[in-house]
Every structure is written in structure tokens, then in C-alpha cells.
mmCIF file of C-alpha atoms and ligand atoms in Angstrom:
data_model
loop_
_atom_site.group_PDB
_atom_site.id
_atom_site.type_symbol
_atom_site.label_atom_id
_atom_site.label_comp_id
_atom_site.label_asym_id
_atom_site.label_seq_id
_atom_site.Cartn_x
_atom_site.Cartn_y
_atom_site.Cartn_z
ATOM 1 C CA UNK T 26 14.871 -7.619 -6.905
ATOM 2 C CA UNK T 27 13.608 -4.451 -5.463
ATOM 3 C CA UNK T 28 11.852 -1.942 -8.165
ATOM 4 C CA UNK T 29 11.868 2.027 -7.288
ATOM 5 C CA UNK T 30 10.462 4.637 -8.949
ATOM 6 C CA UNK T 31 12.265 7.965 -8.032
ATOM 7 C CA UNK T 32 11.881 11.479 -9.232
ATOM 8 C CA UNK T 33 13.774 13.734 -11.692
ATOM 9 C CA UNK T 34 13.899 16.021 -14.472
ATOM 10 C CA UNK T 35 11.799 14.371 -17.113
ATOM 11 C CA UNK T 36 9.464 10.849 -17.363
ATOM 12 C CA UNK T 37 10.383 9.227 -13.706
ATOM 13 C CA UNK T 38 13.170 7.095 -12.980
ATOM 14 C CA UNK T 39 13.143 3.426 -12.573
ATOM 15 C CA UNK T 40 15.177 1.743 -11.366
ATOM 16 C CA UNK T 41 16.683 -1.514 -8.610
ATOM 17 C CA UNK T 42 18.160 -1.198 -5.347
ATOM 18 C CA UNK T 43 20.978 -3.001 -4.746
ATOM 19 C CA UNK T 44 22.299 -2.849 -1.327
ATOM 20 C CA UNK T 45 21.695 1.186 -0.348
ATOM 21 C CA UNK T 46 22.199 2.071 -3.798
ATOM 22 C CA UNK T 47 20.528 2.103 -6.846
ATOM 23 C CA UNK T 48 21.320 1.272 -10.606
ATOM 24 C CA UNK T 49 19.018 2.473 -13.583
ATOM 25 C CA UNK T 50 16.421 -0.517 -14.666
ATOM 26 C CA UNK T 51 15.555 0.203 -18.371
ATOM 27 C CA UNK T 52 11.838 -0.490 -19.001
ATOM 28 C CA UNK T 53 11.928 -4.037 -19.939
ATOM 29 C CA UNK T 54 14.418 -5.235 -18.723
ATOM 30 C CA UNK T 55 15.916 -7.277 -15.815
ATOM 31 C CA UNK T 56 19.626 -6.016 -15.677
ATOM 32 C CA UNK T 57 20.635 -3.194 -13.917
ATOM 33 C CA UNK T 58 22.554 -0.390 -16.020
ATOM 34 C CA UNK T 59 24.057 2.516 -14.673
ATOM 35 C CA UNK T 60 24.604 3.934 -11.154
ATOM 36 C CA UNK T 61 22.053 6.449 -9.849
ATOM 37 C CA UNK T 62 23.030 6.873 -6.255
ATOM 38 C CA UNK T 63 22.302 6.041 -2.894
ATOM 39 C CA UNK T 64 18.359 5.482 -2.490
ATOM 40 C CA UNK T 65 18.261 7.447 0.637
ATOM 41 C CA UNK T 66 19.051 10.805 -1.830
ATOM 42 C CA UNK T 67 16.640 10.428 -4.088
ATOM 43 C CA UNK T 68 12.415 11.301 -3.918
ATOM 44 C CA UNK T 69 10.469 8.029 -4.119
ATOM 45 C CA UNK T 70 7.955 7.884 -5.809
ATOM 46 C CA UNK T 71 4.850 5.406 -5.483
ATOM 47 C CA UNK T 72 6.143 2.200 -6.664
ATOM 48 C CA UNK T 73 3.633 1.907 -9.552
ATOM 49 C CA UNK T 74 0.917 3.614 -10.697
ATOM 50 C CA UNK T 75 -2.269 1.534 -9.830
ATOM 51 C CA UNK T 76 -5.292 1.845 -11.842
ATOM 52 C CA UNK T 77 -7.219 -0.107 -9.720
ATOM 53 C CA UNK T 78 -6.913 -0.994 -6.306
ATOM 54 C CA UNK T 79 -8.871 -3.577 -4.720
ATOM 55 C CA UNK T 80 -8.949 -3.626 -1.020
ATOM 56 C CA UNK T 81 -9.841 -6.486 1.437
ATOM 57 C CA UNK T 82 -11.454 -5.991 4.444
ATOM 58 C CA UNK T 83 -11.418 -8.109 7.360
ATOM 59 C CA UNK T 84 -8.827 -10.517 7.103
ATOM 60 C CA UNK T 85 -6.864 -11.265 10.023
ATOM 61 C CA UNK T 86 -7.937 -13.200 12.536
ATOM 62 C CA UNK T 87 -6.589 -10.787 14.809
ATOM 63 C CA UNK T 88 -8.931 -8.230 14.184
ATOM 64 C CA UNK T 89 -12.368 -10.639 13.865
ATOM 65 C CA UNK T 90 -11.053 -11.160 17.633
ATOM 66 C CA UNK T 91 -10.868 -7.483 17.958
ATOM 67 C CA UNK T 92 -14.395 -6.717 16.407
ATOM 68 C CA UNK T 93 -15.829 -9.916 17.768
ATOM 69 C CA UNK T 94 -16.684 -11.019 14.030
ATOM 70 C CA UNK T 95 -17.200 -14.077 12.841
ATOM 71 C CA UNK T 96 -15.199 -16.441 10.516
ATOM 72 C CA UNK T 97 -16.515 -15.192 7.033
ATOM 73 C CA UNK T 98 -17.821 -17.335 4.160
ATOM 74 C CA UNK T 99 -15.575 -15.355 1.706
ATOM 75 C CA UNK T 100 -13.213 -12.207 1.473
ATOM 76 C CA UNK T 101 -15.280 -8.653 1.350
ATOM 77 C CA UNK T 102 -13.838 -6.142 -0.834
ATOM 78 C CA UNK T 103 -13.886 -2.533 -1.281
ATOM 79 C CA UNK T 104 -12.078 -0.060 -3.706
ATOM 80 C CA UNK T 105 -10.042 2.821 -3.344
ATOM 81 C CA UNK T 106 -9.001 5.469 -5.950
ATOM 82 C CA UNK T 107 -6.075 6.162 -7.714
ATOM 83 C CA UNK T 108 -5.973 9.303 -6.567
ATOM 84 C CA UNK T 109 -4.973 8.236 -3.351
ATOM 85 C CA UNK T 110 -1.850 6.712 -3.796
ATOM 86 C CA UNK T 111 0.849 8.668 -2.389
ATOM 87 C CA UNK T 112 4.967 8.454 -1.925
ATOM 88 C CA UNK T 113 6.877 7.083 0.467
ATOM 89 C CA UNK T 114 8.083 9.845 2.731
ATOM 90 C CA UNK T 115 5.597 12.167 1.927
ATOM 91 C CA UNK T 116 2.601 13.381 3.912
ATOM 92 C CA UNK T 117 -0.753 11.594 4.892
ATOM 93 C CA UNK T 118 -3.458 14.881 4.490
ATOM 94 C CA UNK T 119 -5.666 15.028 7.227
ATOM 95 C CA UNK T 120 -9.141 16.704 5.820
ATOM 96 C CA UNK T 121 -10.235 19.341 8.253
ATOM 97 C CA UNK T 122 -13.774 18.269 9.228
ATOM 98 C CA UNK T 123 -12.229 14.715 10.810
ATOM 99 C CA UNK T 124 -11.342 13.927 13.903
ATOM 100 C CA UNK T 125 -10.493 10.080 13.711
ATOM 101 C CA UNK T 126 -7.846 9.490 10.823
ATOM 102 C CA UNK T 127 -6.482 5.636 11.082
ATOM 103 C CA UNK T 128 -3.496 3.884 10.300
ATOM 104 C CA UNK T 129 -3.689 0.217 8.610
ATOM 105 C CA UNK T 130 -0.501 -1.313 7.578
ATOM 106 C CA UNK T 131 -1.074 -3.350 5.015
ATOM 107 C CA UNK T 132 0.559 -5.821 2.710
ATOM 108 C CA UNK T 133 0.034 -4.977 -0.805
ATOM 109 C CA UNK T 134 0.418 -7.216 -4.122
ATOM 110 C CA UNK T 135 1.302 -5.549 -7.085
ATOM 111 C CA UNK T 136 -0.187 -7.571 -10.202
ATOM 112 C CA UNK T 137 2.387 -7.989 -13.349
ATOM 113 C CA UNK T 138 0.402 -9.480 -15.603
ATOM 114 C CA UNK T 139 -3.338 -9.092 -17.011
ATOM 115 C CA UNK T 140 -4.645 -11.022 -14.579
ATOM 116 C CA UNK T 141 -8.588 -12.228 -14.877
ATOM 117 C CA UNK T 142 -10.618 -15.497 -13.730
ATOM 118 C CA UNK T 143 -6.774 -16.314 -11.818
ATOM 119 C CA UNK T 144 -7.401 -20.070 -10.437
ATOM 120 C CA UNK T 145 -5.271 -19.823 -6.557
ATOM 121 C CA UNK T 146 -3.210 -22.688 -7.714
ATOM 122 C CA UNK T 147 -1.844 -19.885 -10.795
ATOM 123 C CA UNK T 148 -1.906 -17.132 -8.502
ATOM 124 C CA UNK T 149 1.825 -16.786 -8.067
ATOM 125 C CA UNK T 150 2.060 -16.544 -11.930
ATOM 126 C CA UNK T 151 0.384 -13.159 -11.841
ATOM 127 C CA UNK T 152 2.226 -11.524 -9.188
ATOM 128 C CA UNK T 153 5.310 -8.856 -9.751
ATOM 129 C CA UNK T 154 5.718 -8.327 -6.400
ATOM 130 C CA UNK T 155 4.828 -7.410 -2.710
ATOM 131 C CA UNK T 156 5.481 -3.606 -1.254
ATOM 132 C CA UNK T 157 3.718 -1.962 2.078
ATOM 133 C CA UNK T 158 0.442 0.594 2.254
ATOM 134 C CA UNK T 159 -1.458 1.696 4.305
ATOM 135 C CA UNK T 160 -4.908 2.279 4.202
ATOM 136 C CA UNK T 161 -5.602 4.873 5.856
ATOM 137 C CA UNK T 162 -9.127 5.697 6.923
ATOM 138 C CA UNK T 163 -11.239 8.719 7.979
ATOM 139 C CA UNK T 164 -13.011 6.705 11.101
ATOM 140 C CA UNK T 165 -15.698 9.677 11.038
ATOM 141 C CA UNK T 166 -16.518 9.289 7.389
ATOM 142 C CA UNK T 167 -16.952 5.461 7.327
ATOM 143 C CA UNK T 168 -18.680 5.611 10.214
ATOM 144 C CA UNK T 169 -21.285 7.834 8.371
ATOM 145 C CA UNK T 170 -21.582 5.385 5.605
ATOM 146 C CA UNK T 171 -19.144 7.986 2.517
ATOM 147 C CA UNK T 172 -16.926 4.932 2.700
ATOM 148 C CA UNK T 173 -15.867 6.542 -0.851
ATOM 149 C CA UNK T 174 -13.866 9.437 0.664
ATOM 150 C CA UNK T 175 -13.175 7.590 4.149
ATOM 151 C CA UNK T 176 -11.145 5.493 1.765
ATOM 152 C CA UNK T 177 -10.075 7.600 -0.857
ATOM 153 C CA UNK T 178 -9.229 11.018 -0.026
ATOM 154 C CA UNK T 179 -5.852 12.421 -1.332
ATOM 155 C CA UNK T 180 -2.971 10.643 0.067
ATOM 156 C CA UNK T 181 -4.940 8.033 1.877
ATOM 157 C CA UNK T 182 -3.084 4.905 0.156
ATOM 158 C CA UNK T 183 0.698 5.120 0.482
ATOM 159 C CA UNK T 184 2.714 3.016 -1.154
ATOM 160 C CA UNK T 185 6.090 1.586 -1.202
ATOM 161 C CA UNK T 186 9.306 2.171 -0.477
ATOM 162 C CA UNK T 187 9.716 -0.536 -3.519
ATOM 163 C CA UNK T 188 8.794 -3.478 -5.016
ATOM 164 C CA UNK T 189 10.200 -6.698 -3.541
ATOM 165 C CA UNK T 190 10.104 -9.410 -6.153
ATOM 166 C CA UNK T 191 11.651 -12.249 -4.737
ATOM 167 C CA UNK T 192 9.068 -13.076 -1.398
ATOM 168 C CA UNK T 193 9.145 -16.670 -1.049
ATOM 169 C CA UNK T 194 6.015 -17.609 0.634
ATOM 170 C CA UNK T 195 3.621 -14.199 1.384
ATOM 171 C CA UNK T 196 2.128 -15.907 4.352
ATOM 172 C CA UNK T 197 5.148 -15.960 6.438
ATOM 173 C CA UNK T 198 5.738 -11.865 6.348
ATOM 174 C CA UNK T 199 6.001 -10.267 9.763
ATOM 175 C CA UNK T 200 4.040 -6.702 9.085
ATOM 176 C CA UNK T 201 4.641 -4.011 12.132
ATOM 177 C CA UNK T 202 3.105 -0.549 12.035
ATOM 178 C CA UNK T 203 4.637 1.904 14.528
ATOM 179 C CA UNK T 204 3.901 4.860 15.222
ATOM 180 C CA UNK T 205 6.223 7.388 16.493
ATOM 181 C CA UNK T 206 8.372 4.844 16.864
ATOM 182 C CA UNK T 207 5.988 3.085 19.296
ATOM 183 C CA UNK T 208 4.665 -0.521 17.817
ATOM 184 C CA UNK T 209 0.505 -0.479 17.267
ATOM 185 C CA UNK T 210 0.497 -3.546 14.913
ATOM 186 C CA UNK T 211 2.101 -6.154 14.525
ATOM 187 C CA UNK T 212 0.942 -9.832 13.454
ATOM 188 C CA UNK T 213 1.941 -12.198 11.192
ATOM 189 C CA UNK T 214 0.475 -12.560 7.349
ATOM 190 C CA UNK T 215 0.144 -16.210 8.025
ATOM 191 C CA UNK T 216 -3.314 -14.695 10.314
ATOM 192 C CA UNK T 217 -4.807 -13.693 7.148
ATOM 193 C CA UNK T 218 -8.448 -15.440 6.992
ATOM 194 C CA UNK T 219 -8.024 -15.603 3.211
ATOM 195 C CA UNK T 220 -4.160 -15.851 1.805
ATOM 196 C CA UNK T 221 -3.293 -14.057 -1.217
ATOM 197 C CA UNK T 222 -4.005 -16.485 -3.964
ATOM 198 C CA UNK T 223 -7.736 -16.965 -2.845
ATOM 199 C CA UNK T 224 -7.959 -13.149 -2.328
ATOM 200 C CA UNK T 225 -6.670 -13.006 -6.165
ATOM 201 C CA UNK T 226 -8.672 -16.415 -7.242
ATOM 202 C CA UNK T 227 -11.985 -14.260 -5.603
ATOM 203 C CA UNK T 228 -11.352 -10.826 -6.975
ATOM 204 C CA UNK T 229 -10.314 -11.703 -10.399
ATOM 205 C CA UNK T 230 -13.300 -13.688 -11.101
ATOM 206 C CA UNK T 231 -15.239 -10.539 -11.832
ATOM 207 C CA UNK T 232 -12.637 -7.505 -12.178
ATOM 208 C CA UNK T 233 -9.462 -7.845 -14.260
ATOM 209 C CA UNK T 234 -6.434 -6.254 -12.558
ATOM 210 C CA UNK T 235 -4.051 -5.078 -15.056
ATOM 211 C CA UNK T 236 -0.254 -4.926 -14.425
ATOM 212 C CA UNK T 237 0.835 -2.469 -11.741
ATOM 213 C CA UNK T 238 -2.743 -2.719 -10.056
ATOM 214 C CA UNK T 239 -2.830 -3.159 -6.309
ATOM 215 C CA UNK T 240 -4.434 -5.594 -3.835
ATOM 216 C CA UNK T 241 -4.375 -4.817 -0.692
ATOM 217 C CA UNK T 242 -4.523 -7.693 2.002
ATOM 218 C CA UNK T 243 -5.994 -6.262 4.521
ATOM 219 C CA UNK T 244 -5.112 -5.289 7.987
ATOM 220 C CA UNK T 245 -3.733 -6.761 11.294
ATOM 221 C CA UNK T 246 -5.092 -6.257 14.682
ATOM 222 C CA UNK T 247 -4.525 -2.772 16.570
ATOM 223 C CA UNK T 248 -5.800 -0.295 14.467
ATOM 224 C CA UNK T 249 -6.078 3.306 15.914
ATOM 225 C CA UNK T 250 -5.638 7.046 15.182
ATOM 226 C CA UNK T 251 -3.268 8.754 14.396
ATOM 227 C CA UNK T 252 -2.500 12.606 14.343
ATOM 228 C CA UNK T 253 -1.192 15.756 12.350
ATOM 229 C CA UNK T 254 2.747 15.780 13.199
ATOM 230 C CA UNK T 255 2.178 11.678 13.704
ATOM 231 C CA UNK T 256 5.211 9.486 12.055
ATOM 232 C CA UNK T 257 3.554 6.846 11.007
ATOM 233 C CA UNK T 258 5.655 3.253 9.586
ATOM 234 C CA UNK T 259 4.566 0.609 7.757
ATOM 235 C CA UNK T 260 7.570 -2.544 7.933
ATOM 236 C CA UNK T 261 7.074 -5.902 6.252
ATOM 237 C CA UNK T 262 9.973 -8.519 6.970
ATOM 238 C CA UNK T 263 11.785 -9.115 3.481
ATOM 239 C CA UNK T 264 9.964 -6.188 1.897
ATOM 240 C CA UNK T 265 10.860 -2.208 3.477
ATOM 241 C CA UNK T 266 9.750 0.239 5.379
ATOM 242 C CA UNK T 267 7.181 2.232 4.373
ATOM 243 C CA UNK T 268 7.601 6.162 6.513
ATOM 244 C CA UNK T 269 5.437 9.074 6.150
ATOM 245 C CA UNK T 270 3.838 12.240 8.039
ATOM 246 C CA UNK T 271 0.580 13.401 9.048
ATOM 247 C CA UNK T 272 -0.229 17.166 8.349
ATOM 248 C CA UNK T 273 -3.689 19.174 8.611
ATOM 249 C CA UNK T 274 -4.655 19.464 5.056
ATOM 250 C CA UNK T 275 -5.453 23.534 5.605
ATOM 251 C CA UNK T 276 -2.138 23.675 7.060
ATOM 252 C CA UNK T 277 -0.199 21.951 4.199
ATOM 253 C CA UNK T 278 1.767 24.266 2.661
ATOM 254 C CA UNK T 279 0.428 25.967 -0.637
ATOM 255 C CA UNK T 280 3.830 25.844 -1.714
ATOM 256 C CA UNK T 281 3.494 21.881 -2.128
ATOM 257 C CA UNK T 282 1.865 21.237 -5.016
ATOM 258 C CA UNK T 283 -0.141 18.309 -5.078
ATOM 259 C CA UNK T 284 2.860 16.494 -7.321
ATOM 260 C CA UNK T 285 5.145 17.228 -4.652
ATOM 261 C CA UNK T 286 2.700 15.743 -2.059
ATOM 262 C CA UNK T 287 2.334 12.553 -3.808
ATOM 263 C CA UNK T 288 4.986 12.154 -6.243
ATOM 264 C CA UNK T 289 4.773 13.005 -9.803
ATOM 265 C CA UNK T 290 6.480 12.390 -13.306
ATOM 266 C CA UNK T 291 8.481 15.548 -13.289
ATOM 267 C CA UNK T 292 9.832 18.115 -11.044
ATOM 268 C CA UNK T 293 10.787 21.706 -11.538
HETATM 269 MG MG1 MG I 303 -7.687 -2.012 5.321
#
């Protein structure tokens, strides 16, 4: 099953895609009701509304062979805000004073039940679903050490296009990042050093993800920049496309307000 969350007049919509269409999915419940309409006409918004996302860093082999790391002793994490998460198809913000924005496309679990002390045999158990980010980074600002707004700045965590519920195995996902239609990454998530269960065994032994939160899984190999007017693309194999734009923030248009930007409960 694929969840959306789309926008309208009023609390946001929810609902399952079903071919290119999709049918309202009443909170609660696992049938689809009524006809919506074709995804492609209606304004995604982030799949779920994190209130925590825990981010691993690291974890391909791919990219230790990149950096020239060695195999580590255990995942590294790091956090990102809320704040961050945007909507598919809307724009990555470029702050003015860097130079070096990056692209990571990521795979990214999205927890459906409380999920705390999670033994990697269980892990499955607490898992709704997979869906696509990408965490992007200001290169200058980690570089400096503000890992906090390299990480977190408006708009830096995309999400989405959906929720796929029904992923068989995680560690045999194909994830491809392209951008301007021109392939950067592309590895499978069977490189991952650690797979998802121990990255949810590890995490949860100290922080308690609550349903909706996010893990992120880390990235593959080929990391770069990426530039205001960039199209940037996020695909998992089984999961979506993830598509969005990067503008100068001081060049954003005022008349975007920051729920248009990311995707909010209501429009006007
Ligand atoms: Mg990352």
C-alpha cells in the first residue's frame, strides 16, 4: 500500500494510491473509500510528520571507499529537525552565505509503532513503511563544525512521494539520485554497512521513535553539489520518486509562504 498525504481546504488529506490514482484512506483504517483523483493533480505533502529524525551517517560501503574510511565498530548517528522536512515537488532553499549545498538520496524508514529497546530480530514489527529523502547538506557549514544548520536548515530533508508499505526485503532496493536527469548515485541498499534492523536495534536502545518518526539510512557513494535551478531526484526501486528544485533562498518568492514551500495542513 502506498500512503499520501495531499493538500486541501481543511486538516490534510490522506489517502492510498492505487495505480495513478488515489482513493481517500480514513485515519485508521486499511480500506480505501472514495475517489480523490489522479495523484499527479494533487500537492503532496510530506508523507508524515516526523518528530524525530534520526540520521545515519556513513553507511555504504561505497562511500567508506570514497572517503577512504574504515569498516566501523557501530552505526554513527546524527539528528535533523523537524523543521526541515519538506514536500515532494517543492523547493530545496539554498541559504545565501553557502556555496556547497549537497544532494544525498537516502532511504528512509518511517516507524509505526512506539518503538524503544527494538531487538533486530523484531525490527520489521515496528516498521510502517519505506519512502525516499534526501539529506541535503550545506558542505560549507559542516565543514565548519554548525553540523546543526548544515543539517537542518528549512527544507533540507525532503520526503516522500509516499509511503510504500509492502517492501519485502529493504536490503535489496536499488536507490538512484539524478540530477538533471543525469545519474550521480546509484548503489544498491544491500551496501549498507549496517541494515535497517541493526540501525533500529542501535538507535532505539537509547531514543524512542514514535510512530511517523524517520530514520534515515544513510547515503550511497557519489555525493556532490548541487545548484539553484538544479532538479534534483531521489528513486528507490519498489518505493517512488522523490523530485524537487533548488532556489536561492533570497530569491524565493515572498509570495510562497513557508506552508506553501513545505507543505502545510491547509491552503487558502
Ligand atoms: Mg546522509
Amino acid at each position: 500500500m502506498r500512503i499520501v498525504r495531499y493538500s486541501r481546504v481543511g486538516p490534510a488529506g490522506r489517502g492510498v494510491v492505487i495505480g495513478d490514482d488515489v482513493y481517500e484512506l480514513p485515519t485508521g483504517s486499511t480500506e480505501p473509500g472514495d475517489l480523490v483523483g489522479p495523484v499527479s493533480g494533487l500537492a503532496l505533502l510530506p508523507p508524515c510528520e516526523p518528530r524525530t529524525i534520526v540520521c545515519a551517517a556513513a553507511n555504504y560501503a561505497g562511500q567508506l571507499a570514497e572517503k577512504g574510511m574504515p569498516h566501523p565498530d557501530h552505526p554513527s548517528f546524527f539528528l535533523k529537525s523537524p523543521n526541515a522536512v519538506s514536500a515532494p515537488n517543492s523547493v530545496i532553499l539554498r541559504p545565501a552565505e553557502v556555496t556547497r549545498l549537497e544532494y544525498e538520496g537516502e532511504l528512509a524508514v518511517v516507524v509505526g509503532r512506539t518503538a524503544r529497546s527494538v531487538p533486530a530480530a523484531r525490527a520489521a514489527d515496528y516498521i510502517l513503511g519505506y519512502t525516499c529523502a534526501n539529506d541535503v547538506t550545506a558542505h560549507d557549514w559542516r565543514a565548519d563544525g554548525q553540523w546543526t544548520r548544515a543539517k537542518s536548515a528549512d527544507t533540507f530533508c525532503p520526503l516522500g512521494p509516499w509511503i510504500e508499505t509492502t517492501v519485502a526485503d529493504p536490503a535489496t532496493l536499488q536507490i538512484t539520485t539524478r540530477l538533471n536527469n543525469k545519474v550521480v548515485q546509484k548503489e544498491s541498499t544491500s551496501d549498507m554497512v549496517f541494515d535497517v534492523a541493526e540501525l533500529l536495534a542501535y538507535i532505539t536502545r537509547w531514543i524512542t521513535l514514535q510512530p511517523g518518526d524517520i530514520l534515515l539510512t544513510g547515503s550511497p557513494a557519489g555525493v556532490g553539489p548541487m545548484s539553484p535551478g538544479d532538479f534534483v531526484e531521489v528513486e528507490i526501486s519498489g518505493i517512488g520518486t522523490l523530485r524537487n528544485t533548488v532556489v536561492d533562498q533570497h530569491i524565493a518568492p515572498s509570495s510562497l509562504s513557508s506552508t506553501a514551500l513545505i507543505g502545510g495542513e491547509s491552503v487558502s
